[in-house]
Amino acid sequence: CWTPGGMPQASPVVLHADLGEGPCWDEASGVLWWVDITGHRVHKFYAESGADALVELPDLTTTVAVCQGEQLLVTQRHTVNLLDFKAGAGSLRVAGAVPAVADTRLNDGKCDPMGRFWFGSMHMPETSPSGALYRMDGDYSVHKMLDGVTISNGMAWTGDRMFFIDSPTRRVDVFDFDMTTGAISNRRPAVVMGADDSGVPDGMTIDMSGNLWVAMWGGACVSRWDPETGKRICTVSLPALHTSACTFGGPNMDELYVTSAARNVPQGRLEAEPTNGALFRVTDVGTKGVPSYKFVKGC
């Protein structure tokens, strides 16, 4: 699984987030965007210098996608918003919204290869399938694509397929995906996690070989899966119990960035392992990733 040079090396590059999520690499600027959901913050990590800037917003901020430059899409409780990062929180304005279903909020999101923004909702007590999966097109129109979701999480695309995680199922499902229209159909399991797979699948990314990298909430790791066989290839362990999401970045797209959470980590573990809640950069992963896609039109 790994390069001849050795095992992956994980380094915390930013400390600390209460609930880090939504990493999104901007290849043009060499910047990693990410959020702290419960900290209400959008972060901009400058990979070359190691600096991290942030904008604090007035509510839960669940994921981020790039339009162009510092123009961003950010999701909050039930809205998708436009944010000019340089201008700050005062520039925030609503681009689209979903029904405010009781005990739900928006969660993870990502752009597909055609620049449409996909995002999902979750049941905050995490017990009822009252969430959904949505797609926002370039004209800001919002379309419900899937009902009956409990915790909408990771997404990835390759060719005519879309991968999707509803965390409590402990599966990665795959849909047939129409690149032209954005339609999805024929949902079926691609990966079914077993008792020996520690944690619950959360955020996800894909590498150039078509393998899926899944952050395992409560599992202190990111696991790599072959969606053709449904088999786990290998695991990257991290010094953070709640690894939440991951994406590839770096000048050669061969670095894996992983968010994590300090939230709900036992106090004793927080004290013994202060990297809970860190943003990690993992090198020597033995592959390259697919770039994060930008939102097209509209911005």
mmCIF file of N, CA and C in Angstrom, residues 108-204:
data_model
loop_
_atom_site.group_PDB
_atom_site.id
_atom_site.type_symbol
_atom_site.label_atom_id
_atom_site.label_comp_id
_atom_site.label_asym_id
_atom_site.label_seq_id
_atom_site.Cartn_x
_atom_site.Cartn_y
_atom_site.Cartn_z
ATOM 1 N N ASP A 108 -22.230 17.857 5.431
ATOM 2 C CA ASP A 108 -21.124 17.862 4.474
ATOM 3 C C ASP A 108 -21.595 18.295 3.089
ATOM 4 N N GLY A 109 -20.645 18.750 2.257
ATOM 5 C CA GLY A 109 -20.950 19.143 0.893
ATOM 6 C C GLY A 109 -19.710 19.179 0.032
ATOM 7 N N LYS A 110 -19.916 19.128 -1.290
ATOM 8 C CA LYS A 110 -18.780 19.078 -2.209
ATOM 9 C C LYS A 110 -19.280 19.352 -3.630
ATOM 10 N N CYS A 111 -18.421 19.885 -4.473
ATOM 11 C CA CYS A 111 -18.775 20.110 -5.874
ATOM 12 C C CYS A 111 -18.422 18.901 -6.727
ATOM 13 N N ASP A 112 -19.287 18.618 -7.712
ATOM 14 C CA ASP A 112 -19.021 17.521 -8.640
ATOM 15 C C ASP A 112 -18.143 18.020 -9.787
ATOM 16 N N PRO A 113 -17.689 17.139 -10.688
ATOM 17 C CA PRO A 113 -16.765 17.562 -11.751
ATOM 18 C C PRO A 113 -17.323 18.619 -12.696
ATOM 19 N N MET A 114 -18.644 18.782 -12.752
ATOM 20 C CA MET A 114 -19.255 19.801 -13.601
ATOM 21 C C MET A 114 -19.501 21.108 -12.851
ATOM 22 N N GLY A 115 -19.134 21.162 -11.575
ATOM 23 C CA GLY A 115 -19.251 22.388 -10.811
ATOM 24 C C GLY A 115 -20.573 22.596 -10.107
ATOM 25 N N ARG A 116 -21.407 21.548 -10.035
ATOM 26 C CA ARG A 116 -22.625 21.629 -9.221
ATOM 27 C C ARG A 116 -22.255 21.334 -7.769
ATOM 28 N N PHE A 117 -22.938 21.979 -6.835
ATOM 29 C CA PHE A 117 -22.642 21.818 -5.416
ATOM 30 C C PHE A 117 -23.649 20.860 -4.788
ATOM 31 N N TRP A 118 -23.129 19.758 -4.237
ATOM 32 C CA TRP A 118 -23.943 18.752 -3.563
ATOM 33 C C TRP A 118 -23.757 18.907 -2.056
ATOM 34 N N PHE A 119 -24.845 18.834 -1.319
ATOM 35 C CA PHE A 119 -24.768 18.977 0.127
ATOM 36 C C PHE A 119 -25.934 18.209 0.751
ATOM 37 N N GLY A 120 -25.747 17.796 1.988
ATOM 38 C CA GLY A 120 -26.772 16.992 2.641
ATOM 39 C C GLY A 120 -27.093 17.494 4.030
ATOM 40 N N SER A 121 -28.179 16.967 4.566
ATOM 41 C CA SER A 121 -28.584 17.329 5.921
ATOM 42 C C SER A 121 -28.530 16.110 6.825
ATOM 43 N N MET A 122 -28.630 16.360 8.120
ATOM 44 C CA MET A 122 -28.554 15.291 9.109
ATOM 45 C C MET A 122 -29.552 15.536 10.231
ATOM 46 N N HIS A 123 -29.965 14.439 10.870
ATOM 47 C CA HIS A 123 -30.792 14.507 12.066
ATOM 48 C C HIS A 123 -29.847 14.726 13.242
ATOM 49 N N MET A 124 -29.991 15.834 13.951
ATOM 50 C CA MET A 124 -29.011 16.180 14.987
ATOM 51 C C MET A 124 -28.943 15.168 16.125
ATOM 52 N N PRO A 125 -30.051 14.534 16.558
ATOM 53 C CA PRO A 125 -29.919 13.430 17.523
ATOM 54 C C PRO A 125 -29.350 12.147 16.902
ATOM 55 N N GLU A 126 -29.226 12.134 15.570
ATOM 56 C CA GLU A 126 -28.569 11.051 14.826
ATOM 57 C C GLU A 126 -29.333 9.727 14.873
ATOM 58 N N THR A 127 -30.658 9.783 14.981
ATOM 59 C CA THR A 127 -31.444 8.543 15.100
ATOM 60 C C THR A 127 -32.514 8.397 14.035
ATOM 61 N N SER A 128 -32.915 9.474 13.373
ATOM 62 C CA SER A 128 -34.040 9.423 12.447
ATOM 63 C C SER A 128 -33.596 9.761 11.023
ATOM 64 N N PRO A 129 -34.106 9.035 10.017
ATOM 65 C CA PRO A 129 -33.745 9.343 8.623
ATOM 66 C C PRO A 129 -34.539 10.524 8.066
ATOM 67 N N SER A 130 -34.440 11.657 8.727
ATOM 68 C CA SER A 130 -35.204 12.836 8.329
ATOM 69 C C SER A 130 -34.366 13.835 7.536
ATOM 70 N N GLY A 131 -33.139 13.448 7.193
ATOM 71 C CA GLY A 131 -32.283 14.288 6.371
ATOM 72 C C GLY A 131 -32.450 13.976 4.893
ATOM 73 N N ALA A 132 -31.691 14.684 4.077
ATOM 74 C CA ALA A 132 -31.791 14.529 2.628
ATOM 75 C C ALA A 132 -30.460 14.912 1.984
ATOM 76 N N LEU A 133 -30.358 14.585 0.697
ATOM 77 C CA LEU A 133 -29.214 14.980 -0.119
ATOM 78 C C LEU A 133 -29.728 15.936 -1.197
ATOM 79 N N TYR A 134 -29.016 17.057 -1.390
ATOM 80 C CA TYR A 134 -29.441 18.100 -2.316
ATOM 81 C C TYR A 134 -28.341 18.407 -3.326
ATOM 82 N N ARG A 135 -28.773 19.033 -4.429
ATOM 83 C CA ARG A 135 -27.833 19.522 -5.448
ATOM 84 C C ARG A 135 -28.183 20.964 -5.775
ATOM 85 N N MET A 136 -27.177 21.838 -5.747
ATOM 86 C CA MET A 136 -27.361 23.226 -6.192
ATOM 87 C C MET A 136 -26.677 23.404 -7.536
ATOM 88 N N ASP A 137 -27.437 23.863 -8.521
ATOM 89 C CA ASP A 137 -26.888 24.113 -9.840
ATOM 90 C C ASP A 137 -26.305 25.519 -9.918
ATOM 91 N N GLY A 138 -25.696 25.840 -11.052
ATOM 92 C CA GLY A 138 -25.004 27.111 -11.205
ATOM 93 C C GLY A 138 -25.888 28.339 -11.138
ATOM 94 N N ASP A 139 -27.199 28.147 -11.320
ATOM 95 C CA ASP A 139 -28.126 29.269 -11.182
ATOM 96 C C ASP A 139 -28.672 29.386 -9.764
ATOM 97 N N TYR A 140 -28.097 28.638 -8.829
ATOM 98 C CA TYR A 140 -28.469 28.606 -7.411
ATOM 99 C C TYR A 140 -29.782 27.873 -7.137
ATOM 100 N N SER A 141 -30.350 27.222 -8.136
ATOM 101 C CA SER A 141 -31.547 26.414 -7.881
ATOM 102 C C SER A 141 -31.143 25.171 -7.094
ATOM 103 N N VAL A 142 -32.002 24.787 -6.134
ATOM 104 C CA VAL A 142 -31.715 23.657 -5.239
ATOM 105 C C VAL A 142 -32.683 22.523 -5.543
ATOM 106 N N HIS A 143 -32.148 21.309 -5.673
ATOM 107 C CA HIS A 143 -32.940 20.140 -6.034
ATOM 108 C C HIS A 143 -32.714 19.034 -5.004
ATOM 109 N N LYS A 144 -33.781 18.501 -4.444
ATOM 110 C CA LYS A 144 -33.642 17.365 -3.530
ATOM 111 C C LYS A 144 -33.400 16.110 -4.364
ATOM 112 N N MET A 145 -32.304 15.405 -4.053
ATOM 113 C CA MET A 145 -31.909 14.246 -4.838
ATOM 114 C C MET A 145 -32.171 12.920 -4.129
ATOM 115 N N LEU A 146 -32.271 12.964 -2.794
ATOM 116 C CA LEU A 146 -32.426 11.730 -2.033
ATOM 117 C C LEU A 146 -33.067 12.039 -0.690
ATOM 118 N N ASP A 147 -34.061 11.235 -0.305
ATOM 119 C CA ASP A 147 -34.704 11.329 1.010
ATOM 120 C C ASP A 147 -34.190 10.212 1.912
ATOM 121 N N GLY A 148 -34.621 10.236 3.174
ATOM 122 C CA GLY A 148 -34.365 9.123 4.077
ATOM 123 C C GLY A 148 -32.929 9.000 4.531
ATOM 124 N N VAL A 149 -32.268 10.142 4.700
ATOM 125 C CA VAL A 149 -30.863 10.173 5.114
ATOM 126 C C VAL A 149 -30.790 10.528 6.596
ATOM 127 N N THR A 150 -29.939 9.835 7.347
ATOM 128 C CA THR A 150 -29.783 10.144 8.771
ATOM 129 C C THR A 150 -28.635 11.122 9.011
ATOM 130 N N ILE A 151 -27.438 10.817 8.488
ATOM 131 C CA ILE A 151 -26.301 11.745 8.589
ATOM 132 C C ILE A 151 -25.601 11.771 7.240
ATOM 133 N N SER A 152 -25.943 12.757 6.418
ATOM 134 C CA SER A 152 -25.323 12.873 5.095
ATOM 135 C C SER A 152 -23.862 13.282 5.257
ATOM 136 N N ASN A 153 -22.984 12.513 4.611
ATOM 137 C CA ASN A 153 -21.557 12.789 4.763
ATOM 138 C C ASN A 153 -20.809 12.677 3.445
ATOM 139 N N GLY A 154 -19.723 11.898 3.388
ATOM 140 C CA GLY A 154 -18.782 11.937 2.280
ATOM 141 C C GLY A 154 -19.377 11.711 0.906
ATOM 142 N N MET A 155 -18.761 12.379 -0.095
ATOM 143 C CA MET A 155 -19.125 12.237 -1.500
ATOM 144 C C MET A 155 -17.860 12.202 -2.342
ATOM 145 N N ALA A 156 -17.939 11.492 -3.470
ATOM 146 C CA ALA A 156 -16.836 11.455 -4.430
ATOM 147 C C ALA A 156 -17.392 10.995 -5.768
ATOM 148 N N TRP A 157 -16.687 11.380 -6.830
ATOM 149 C CA TRP A 157 -17.123 11.037 -8.187
ATOM 150 C C TRP A 157 -15.969 10.444 -8.976
ATOM 151 N N THR A 158 -16.316 9.509 -9.870
ATOM 152 C CA THR A 158 -15.375 9.021 -10.860
ATOM 153 C C THR A 158 -16.170 8.567 -12.066
ATOM 154 N N GLY A 159 -15.887 9.155 -13.214
ATOM 155 C CA GLY A 159 -16.594 8.780 -14.430
ATOM 156 C C GLY A 159 -18.096 8.920 -14.280
ATOM 157 N N ASP A 160 -18.813 7.819 -14.483
ATOM 158 C CA ASP A 160 -20.273 7.848 -14.420
ATOM 159 C C ASP A 160 -20.803 7.307 -13.100
ATOM 160 N N ARG A 161 -20.016 7.470 -12.033
ATOM 161 C CA ARG A 161 -20.451 7.002 -10.720
ATOM 162 C C ARG A 161 -20.266 8.089 -9.667
ATOM 163 N N MET A 162 -21.186 8.103 -8.703
ATOM 164 C CA MET A 162 -21.080 8.973 -7.533
ATOM 165 C C MET A 162 -21.124 8.111 -6.285
ATOM 166 N N PHE A 163 -20.204 8.347 -5.364
ATOM 167 C CA PHE A 163 -20.160 7.632 -4.091
ATOM 168 C C PHE A 163 -20.714 8.529 -2.990
ATOM 169 N N PHE A 164 -21.366 7.904 -2.010
ATOM 170 C CA PHE A 164 -22.058 8.676 -0.970
ATOM 171 C C PHE A 164 -22.093 7.888 0.335
ATOM 172 N N ILE A 165 -21.937 8.622 1.454
ATOM 173 C CA ILE A 165 -21.980 8.006 2.784
ATOM 174 C C ILE A 165 -23.135 8.581 3.590
ATOM 175 N N ASP A 166 -23.995 7.704 4.081
ATOM 176 C CA ASP A 166 -24.936 8.025 5.160
ATOM 177 C C ASP A 166 -24.372 7.291 6.370
ATOM 178 N N SER A 167 -23.746 8.038 7.277
ATOM 179 C CA SER A 167 -22.839 7.446 8.270
ATOM 180 C C SER A 167 -23.384 6.250 9.051
ATOM 181 N N PRO A 168 -24.612 6.310 9.594
ATOM 182 C CA PRO A 168 -25.052 5.174 10.425
ATOM 183 C C PRO A 168 -25.188 3.846 9.681
ATOM 184 N N THR A 169 -25.254 3.892 8.352
ATOM 185 C CA THR A 169 -25.337 2.635 7.597
ATOM 186 C C THR A 169 -24.020 1.871 7.609
ATOM 187 N N ARG A 170 -22.921 2.571 7.929
ATOM 188 C CA ARG A 170 -21.558 2.017 7.876
ATOM 189 C C ARG A 170 -21.261 1.435 6.483
ATOM 190 N N ARG A 171 -21.744 2.154 5.481
ATOM 191 C CA ARG A 171 -21.513 1.768 4.088
ATOM 192 C C ARG A 171 -21.037 2.983 3.290
ATOM 193 N N VAL A 172 -20.398 2.680 2.161
ATOM 194 C CA VAL A 172 -20.258 3.648 1.079
ATOM 195 C C VAL A 172 -21.131 3.134 -0.052
ATOM 196 N N ASP A 173 -22.135 3.906 -0.426
ATOM 197 C CA ASP A 173 -23.014 3.519 -1.524
ATOM 198 C C ASP A 173 -22.553 4.174 -2.813
ATOM 199 N N VAL A 174 -22.953 3.582 -3.941
ATOM 200 C CA VAL A 174 -22.608 4.127 -5.245
ATOM 201 C C VAL A 174 -23.885 4.283 -6.061
ATOM 202 N N PHE A 175 -23.954 5.374 -6.816
ATOM 203 C CA PHE A 175 -25.052 5.634 -7.747
ATOM 204 C C PHE A 175 -24.500 5.666 -9.168
ATOM 205 N N ASP A 176 -25.334 5.324 -10.128
ATOM 206 C CA ASP A 176 -25.056 5.715 -11.498
ATOM 207 C C ASP A 176 -25.241 7.237 -11.565
ATOM 208 N N PHE A 177 -24.311 7.917 -12.220
ATOM 209 C CA PHE A 177 -24.295 9.385 -12.233
ATOM 210 C C PHE A 177 -24.263 9.875 -13.665
ATOM 211 N N ASP A 178 -25.211 10.738 -14.003
ATOM 212 C CA ASP A 178 -25.256 11.344 -15.327
ATOM 213 C C ASP A 178 -24.495 12.675 -15.262
ATOM 214 N N MET A 179 -23.329 12.693 -15.858
ATOM 215 C CA MET A 179 -22.471 13.876 -15.769
ATOM 216 C C MET A 179 -23.139 15.112 -16.372
ATOM 217 N N THR A 180 -23.934 14.915 -17.418
ATOM 218 C CA THR A 180 -24.556 16.040 -18.108
ATOM 219 C C THR A 180 -25.688 16.656 -17.300
ATOM 220 N N THR A 181 -26.569 15.822 -16.783
ATOM 221 C CA THR A 181 -27.762 16.332 -16.099
ATOM 222 C C THR A 181 -27.616 16.396 -14.586
ATOM 223 N N GLY A 182 -26.663 15.643 -14.011
ATOM 224 C CA GLY A 182 -26.528 15.573 -12.565
ATOM 225 C C GLY A 182 -27.506 14.614 -11.914
ATOM 226 N N ALA A 183 -28.189 13.797 -12.707
ATOM 227 C CA ALA A 183 -29.131 12.817 -12.153
ATOM 228 C C ALA A 183 -28.380 11.634 -11.548
ATOM 229 N N ILE A 184 -28.944 11.056 -10.480
ATOM 230 C CA ILE A 184 -28.392 9.850 -9.873
ATOM 231 C C ILE A 184 -29.469 8.764 -9.852
ATOM 232 N N SER A 185 -29.031 7.496 -9.934
ATOM 233 C CA SER A 185 -29.972 6.378 -9.953
ATOM 234 C C SER A 185 -29.243 5.104 -9.544
ATOM 235 N N ASN A 186 -30.013 4.046 -9.335
ATOM 236 C CA ASN A 186 -29.467 2.700 -9.115
ATOM 237 C C ASN A 186 -28.508 2.650 -7.917
ATOM 238 N N ARG A 187 -28.972 3.083 -6.767
ATOM 239 C CA ARG A 187 -28.152 3.063 -5.556
ATOM 240 C C ARG A 187 -27.883 1.623 -5.123
ATOM 241 N N ARG A 188 -26.623 1.331 -4.774
ATOM 242 C CA ARG A 188 -26.254 0.016 -4.244
ATOM 243 C C ARG A 188 -24.988 0.153 -3.415
ATOM 244 N N PRO A 189 -24.703 -0.796 -2.528
ATOM 245 C CA PRO A 189 -23.494 -0.707 -1.698
ATOM 246 C C PRO A 189 -22.227 -0.939 -2.526
ATOM 247 N N ALA A 190 -21.213 -0.120 -2.267
ATOM 248 C CA ALA A 190 -19.887 -0.347 -2.837
ATOM 249 C C ALA A 190 -18.941 -0.897 -1.780
ATOM 250 N N VAL A 191 -19.069 -0.396 -0.546
ATOM 251 C CA VAL A 191 -18.252 -0.839 0.586
ATOM 252 C C VAL A 191 -19.185 -1.050 1.775
ATOM 253 N N VAL A 192 -19.082 -2.206 2.399
ATOM 254 C CA VAL A 192 -19.828 -2.496 3.624
ATOM 255 C C VAL A 192 -18.802 -2.766 4.716
ATOM 256 N N MET A 193 -18.775 -1.929 5.731
ATOM 257 C CA MET A 193 -17.753 -2.043 6.765
ATOM 258 C C MET A 193 -18.144 -3.086 7.798
ATOM 259 N N GLY A 194 -17.145 -3.820 8.267
ATOM 260 C CA GLY A 194 -17.374 -4.916 9.192
ATOM 261 C C GLY A 194 -17.028 -4.560 10.625
ATOM 262 N N ALA A 195 -17.149 -5.542 11.492
ATOM 263 C CA ALA A 195 -16.910 -5.336 12.918
ATOM 264 C C ALA A 195 -15.460 -4.972 13.207
ATOM 265 N N ASP A 196 -14.540 -5.355 12.330
ATOM 266 C CA ASP A 196 -13.124 -5.058 12.561
ATOM 267 C C ASP A 196 -12.704 -3.706 11.985
ATOM 268 N N ASP A 197 -13.649 -2.965 11.405
ATOM 269 C CA ASP A 197 -13.377 -1.632 10.886
ATOM 270 C C ASP A 197 -13.795 -0.616 11.940
ATOM 271 N N SER A 198 -12.810 -0.063 12.614
ATOM 272 C CA SER A 198 -13.065 0.796 13.769
ATOM 273 C C SER A 198 -13.660 2.137 13.350
ATOM 274 N N GLY A 199 -14.719 2.544 14.046
ATOM 275 C CA GLY A 199 -15.318 3.844 13.818
ATOM 276 C C GLY A 199 -16.481 3.812 12.852
ATOM 277 N N VAL A 200 -16.938 5.014 12.512
ATOM 278 C CA VAL A 200 -18.087 5.212 11.630
ATOM 279 C C VAL A 200 -17.631 6.055 10.442
ATOM 280 N N PRO A 201 -17.991 5.680 9.216
ATOM 281 C CA PRO A 201 -17.527 6.446 8.055
ATOM 282 C C PRO A 201 -18.096 7.858 8.054
ATOM 283 N N ASP A 202 -17.218 8.827 7.777
ATOM 284 C CA ASP A 202 -17.597 10.242 7.820
ATOM 285 C C ASP A 202 -17.277 10.867 6.464
ATOM 286 N N GLY A 203 -16.327 11.793 6.398
ATOM 287 C CA GLY A 203 -15.973 12.424 5.134
ATOM 288 C C GLY A 203 -15.125 11.510 4.265
ATOM 289 N N MET A 204 -15.032 11.851 2.962
ATOM 290 C CA MET A 204 -14.396 10.940 2.013
ATOM 291 C C MET A 204 -13.782 11.719 0.864
#
